Coordinates of C-alpha atoms in Angstrom, one line a residue:
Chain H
X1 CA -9.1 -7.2 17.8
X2 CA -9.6 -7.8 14.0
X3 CA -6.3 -7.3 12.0
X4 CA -4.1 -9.4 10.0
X5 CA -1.2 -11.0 11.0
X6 CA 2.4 -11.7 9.0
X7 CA 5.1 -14.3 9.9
X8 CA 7.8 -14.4 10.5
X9 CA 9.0 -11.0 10.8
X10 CA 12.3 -11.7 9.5
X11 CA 12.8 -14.4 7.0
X12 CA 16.4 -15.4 5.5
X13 CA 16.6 -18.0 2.3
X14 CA 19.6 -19.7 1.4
X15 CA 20.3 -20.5 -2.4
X16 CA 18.1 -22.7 -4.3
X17 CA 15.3 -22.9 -1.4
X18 CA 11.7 -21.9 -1.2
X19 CA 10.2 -19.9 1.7
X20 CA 6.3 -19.2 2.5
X21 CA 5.5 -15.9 4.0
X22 CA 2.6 -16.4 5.9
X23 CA -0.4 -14.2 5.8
X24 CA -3.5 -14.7 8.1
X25 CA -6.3 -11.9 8.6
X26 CA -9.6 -12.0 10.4
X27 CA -11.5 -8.9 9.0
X28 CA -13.8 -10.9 7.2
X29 CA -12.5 -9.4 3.6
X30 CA -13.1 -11.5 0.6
X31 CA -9.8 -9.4 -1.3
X32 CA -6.2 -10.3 0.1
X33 CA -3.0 -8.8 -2.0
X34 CA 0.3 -9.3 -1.7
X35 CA 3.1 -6.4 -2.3
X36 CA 6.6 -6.0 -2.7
X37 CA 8.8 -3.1 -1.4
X38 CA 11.8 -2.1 -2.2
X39 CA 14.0 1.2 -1.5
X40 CA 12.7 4.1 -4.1
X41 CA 10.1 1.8 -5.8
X42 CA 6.8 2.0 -3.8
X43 CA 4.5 -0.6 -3.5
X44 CA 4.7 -3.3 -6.3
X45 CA 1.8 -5.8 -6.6
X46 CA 2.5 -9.6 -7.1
X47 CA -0.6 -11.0 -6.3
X48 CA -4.1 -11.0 -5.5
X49 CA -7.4 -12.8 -4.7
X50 CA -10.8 -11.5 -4.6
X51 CA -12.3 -14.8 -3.5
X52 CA -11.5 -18.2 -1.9
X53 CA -9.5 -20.4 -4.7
X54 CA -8.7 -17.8 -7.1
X55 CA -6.0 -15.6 -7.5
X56 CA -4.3 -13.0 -10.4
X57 CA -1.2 -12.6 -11.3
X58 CA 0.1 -8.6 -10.6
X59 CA 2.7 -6.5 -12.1
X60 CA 6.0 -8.9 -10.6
X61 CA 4.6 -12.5 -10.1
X62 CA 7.8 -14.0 -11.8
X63 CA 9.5 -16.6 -9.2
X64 CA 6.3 -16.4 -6.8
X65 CA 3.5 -18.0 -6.1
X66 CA 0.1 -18.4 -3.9
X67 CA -3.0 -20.0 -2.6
X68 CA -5.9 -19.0 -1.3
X69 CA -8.0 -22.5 -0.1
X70 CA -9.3 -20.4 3.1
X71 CA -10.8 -16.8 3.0
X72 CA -8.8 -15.9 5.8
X73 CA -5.5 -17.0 4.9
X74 CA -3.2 -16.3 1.8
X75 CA 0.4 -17.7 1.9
X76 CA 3.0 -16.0 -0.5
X77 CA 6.0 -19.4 -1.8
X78 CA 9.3 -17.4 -2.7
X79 CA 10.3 -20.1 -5.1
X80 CA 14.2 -20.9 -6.3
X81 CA 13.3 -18.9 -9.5
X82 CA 12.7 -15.5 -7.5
X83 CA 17.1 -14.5 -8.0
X84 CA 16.6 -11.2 -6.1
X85 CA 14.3 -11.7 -3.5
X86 CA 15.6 -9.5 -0.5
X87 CA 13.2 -7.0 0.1
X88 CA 10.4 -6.1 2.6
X89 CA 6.9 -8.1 1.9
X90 CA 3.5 -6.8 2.8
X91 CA 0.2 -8.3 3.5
X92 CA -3.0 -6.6 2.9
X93 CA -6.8 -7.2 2.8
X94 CA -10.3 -5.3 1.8
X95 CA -13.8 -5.8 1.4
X96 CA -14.1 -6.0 -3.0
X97 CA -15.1 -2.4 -3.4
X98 CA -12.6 -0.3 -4.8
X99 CA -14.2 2.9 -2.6
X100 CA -12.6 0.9 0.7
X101 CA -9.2 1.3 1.6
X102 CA -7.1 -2.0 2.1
X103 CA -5.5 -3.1 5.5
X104 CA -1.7 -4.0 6.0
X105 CA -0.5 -6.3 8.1
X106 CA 3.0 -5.4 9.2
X107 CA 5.4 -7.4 7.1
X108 CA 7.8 -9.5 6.5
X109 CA 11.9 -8.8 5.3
X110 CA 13.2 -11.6 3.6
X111 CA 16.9 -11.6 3.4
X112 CA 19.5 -13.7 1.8
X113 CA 22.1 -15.9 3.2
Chain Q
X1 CA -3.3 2.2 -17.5
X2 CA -3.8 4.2 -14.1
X3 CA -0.3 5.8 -12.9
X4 CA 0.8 7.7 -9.8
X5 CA 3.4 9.9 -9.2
X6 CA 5.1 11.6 -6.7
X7 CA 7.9 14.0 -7.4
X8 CA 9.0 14.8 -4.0
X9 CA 11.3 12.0 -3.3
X10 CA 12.1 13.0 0.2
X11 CA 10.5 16.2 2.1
X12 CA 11.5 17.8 5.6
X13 CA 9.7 20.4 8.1
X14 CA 10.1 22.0 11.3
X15 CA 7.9 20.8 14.0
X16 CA 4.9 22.7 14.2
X17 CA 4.5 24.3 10.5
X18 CA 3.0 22.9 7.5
X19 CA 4.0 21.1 4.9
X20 CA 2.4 19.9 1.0
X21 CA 2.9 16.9 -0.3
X22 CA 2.2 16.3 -3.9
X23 CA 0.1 13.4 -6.0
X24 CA -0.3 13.5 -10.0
X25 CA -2.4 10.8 -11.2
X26 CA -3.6 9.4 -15.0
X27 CA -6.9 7.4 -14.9
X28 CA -9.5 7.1 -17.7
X29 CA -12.3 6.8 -15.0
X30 CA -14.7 9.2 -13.8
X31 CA -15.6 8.1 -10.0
X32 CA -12.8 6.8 -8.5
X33 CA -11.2 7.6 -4.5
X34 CA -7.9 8.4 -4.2
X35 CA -5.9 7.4 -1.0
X36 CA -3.0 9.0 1.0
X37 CA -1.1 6.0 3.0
X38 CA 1.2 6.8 5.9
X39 CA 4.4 4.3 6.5
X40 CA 6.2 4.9 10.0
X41 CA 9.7 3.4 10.6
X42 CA 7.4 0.6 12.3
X43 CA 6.7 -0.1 9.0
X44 CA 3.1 -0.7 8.9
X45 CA 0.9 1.1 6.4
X46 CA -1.8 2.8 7.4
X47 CA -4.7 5.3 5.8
X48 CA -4.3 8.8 6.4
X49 CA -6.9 10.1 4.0
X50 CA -9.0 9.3 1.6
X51 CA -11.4 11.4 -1.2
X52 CA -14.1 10.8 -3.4
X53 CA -13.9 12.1 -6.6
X54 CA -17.0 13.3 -7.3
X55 CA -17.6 15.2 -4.2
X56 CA -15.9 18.8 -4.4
X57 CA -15.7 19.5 -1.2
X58 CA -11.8 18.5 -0.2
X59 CA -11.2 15.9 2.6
X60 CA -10.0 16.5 6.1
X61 CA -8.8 13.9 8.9
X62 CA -7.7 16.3 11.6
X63 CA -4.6 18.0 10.9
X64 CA -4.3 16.7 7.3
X65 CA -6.1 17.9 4.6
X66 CA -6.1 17.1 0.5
X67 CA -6.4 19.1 -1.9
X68 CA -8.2 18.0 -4.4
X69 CA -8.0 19.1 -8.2
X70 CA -9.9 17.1 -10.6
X71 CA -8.8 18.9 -14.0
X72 CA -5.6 19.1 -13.5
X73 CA -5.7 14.6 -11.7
X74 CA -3.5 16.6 -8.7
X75 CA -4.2 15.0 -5.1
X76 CA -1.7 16.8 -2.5
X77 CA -1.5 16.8 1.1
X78 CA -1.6 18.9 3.8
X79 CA -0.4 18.4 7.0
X80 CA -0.9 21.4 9.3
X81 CA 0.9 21.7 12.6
X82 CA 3.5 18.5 12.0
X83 CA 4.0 17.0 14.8
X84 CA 7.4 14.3 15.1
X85 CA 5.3 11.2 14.7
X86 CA 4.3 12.3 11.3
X87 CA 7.8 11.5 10.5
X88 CA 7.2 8.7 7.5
X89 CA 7.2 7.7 3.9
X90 CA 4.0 8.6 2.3
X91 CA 2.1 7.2 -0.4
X92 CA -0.8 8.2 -2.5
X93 CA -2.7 5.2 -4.2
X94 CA -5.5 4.7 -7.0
X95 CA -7.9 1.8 -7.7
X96 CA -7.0 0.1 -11.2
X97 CA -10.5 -1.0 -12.2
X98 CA -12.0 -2.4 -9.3
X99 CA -9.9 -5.1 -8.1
X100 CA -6.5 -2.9 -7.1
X101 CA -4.4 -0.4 -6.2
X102 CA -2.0 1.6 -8.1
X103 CA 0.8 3.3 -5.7
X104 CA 2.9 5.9 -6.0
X105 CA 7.1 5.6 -5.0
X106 CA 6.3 7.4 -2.1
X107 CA 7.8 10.6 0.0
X108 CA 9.5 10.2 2.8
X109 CA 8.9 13.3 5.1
X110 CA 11.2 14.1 8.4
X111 CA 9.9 16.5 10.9
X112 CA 12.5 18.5 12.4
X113 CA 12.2 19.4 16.5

């Protein structure tokens, strides 16, 4: 079955480390976003990619970063500089038409030790 | 900038009647889609609903339902006959420009047995 696929499902950082939140989806979709969610604040975009090797900053990109150097994969680095980065971390893809709804893989909480 | 908002923080029915959920949007386009995203405790998003705004005619997926008011950027949901597993937060979303996804902060909606 065609979906996409986060790991881990739990994630814990300790101080002054990096984690990568994996992000793998076999849809065929050219678009691949990554959100943050926290309690009362929606969905907040950090990044996104509409095509292999490119990728935007979104509205919190601040202590994150990505890459995108296959079309089906699109790993999410909490860096060091990310101070408040418990939250809940979700994974989502579309075809690039704005008229098509995106998929969500089922995410990732990323906790602090 | 495209903005959505949803002023029912948290929502609750009895099992088996209806219940409206409520979407105010801003955008300077003209054809757009608007999307209603359902979020069980599982925690994976998925699309409930979705309308085109240019067509008139209001969406319907079963029981849910939108109604759709162009004028006055309103994009509520209907969910007829709530049933417990409709018990989740709720999220109405709008494409900014053709690359993204607004969202709103979502309504979280209990069904009562």
């Amino acid at each position: 079955d065609g979906g996409i696929t986060q790991s881990p499902k739990y994630l814990f950082r300790k101080e002054g480390q990096n984690v990568t939140l994996s992000c793998e989806q076999n849809l065929n979709h050219d678009a691949m976003y990554w959100y943050r969610q926290d309690p009362g604040q929606g969905l907040r975009l950090i990044y996104y990619s509409q095509i292999v090797n490119d990728f935007q900053k979104g509205d919190i990109a601040e202590g994150y970063s990505v890459s995108r150097e296959k079309k089906e994969s699109f790993p999410l680095t909490v860096t060091s500089a990310q101070k408040n980065p418990t939250a809940f971390y979700l994974c989502a893809s579309s075809v690039r038409d704005y008229n098509q709804p995106q998929h969500f893989g089922d995410g990732t909480r990323l906790s602090i030790l | 900038a495209q903005t959505v908002t949803q002023s029912q923080p948290e929502m609750s029915v009895q099992e088996a009647e209806t219940v409206t959920l409520s979407c105010t949007y801003d955008t300077s386009e003209n054809n757009y889609y608007l999307f209603w995203y359902k979020q069980p405790p599982s925690r994976q998003m998925i699309l409930v609903i979705r309308q085109e705004a240019y067509k008139q005619q209001n969406a319907t997926e079963n029981r849910f339902s939108v109604n759709f008011q162009k004028a006055a950027k309103s994009f509520s949901l209907k969910i007829s006959d709530s049933q417990l597993g409709d018990t989740a937060m709720y999220f109405c979303a709008l494409p900014a420009g053709s690359e993204k996804l607004v969202f709103g902060k979502g309504t979280k909606l209990t069904v009562n047995p």
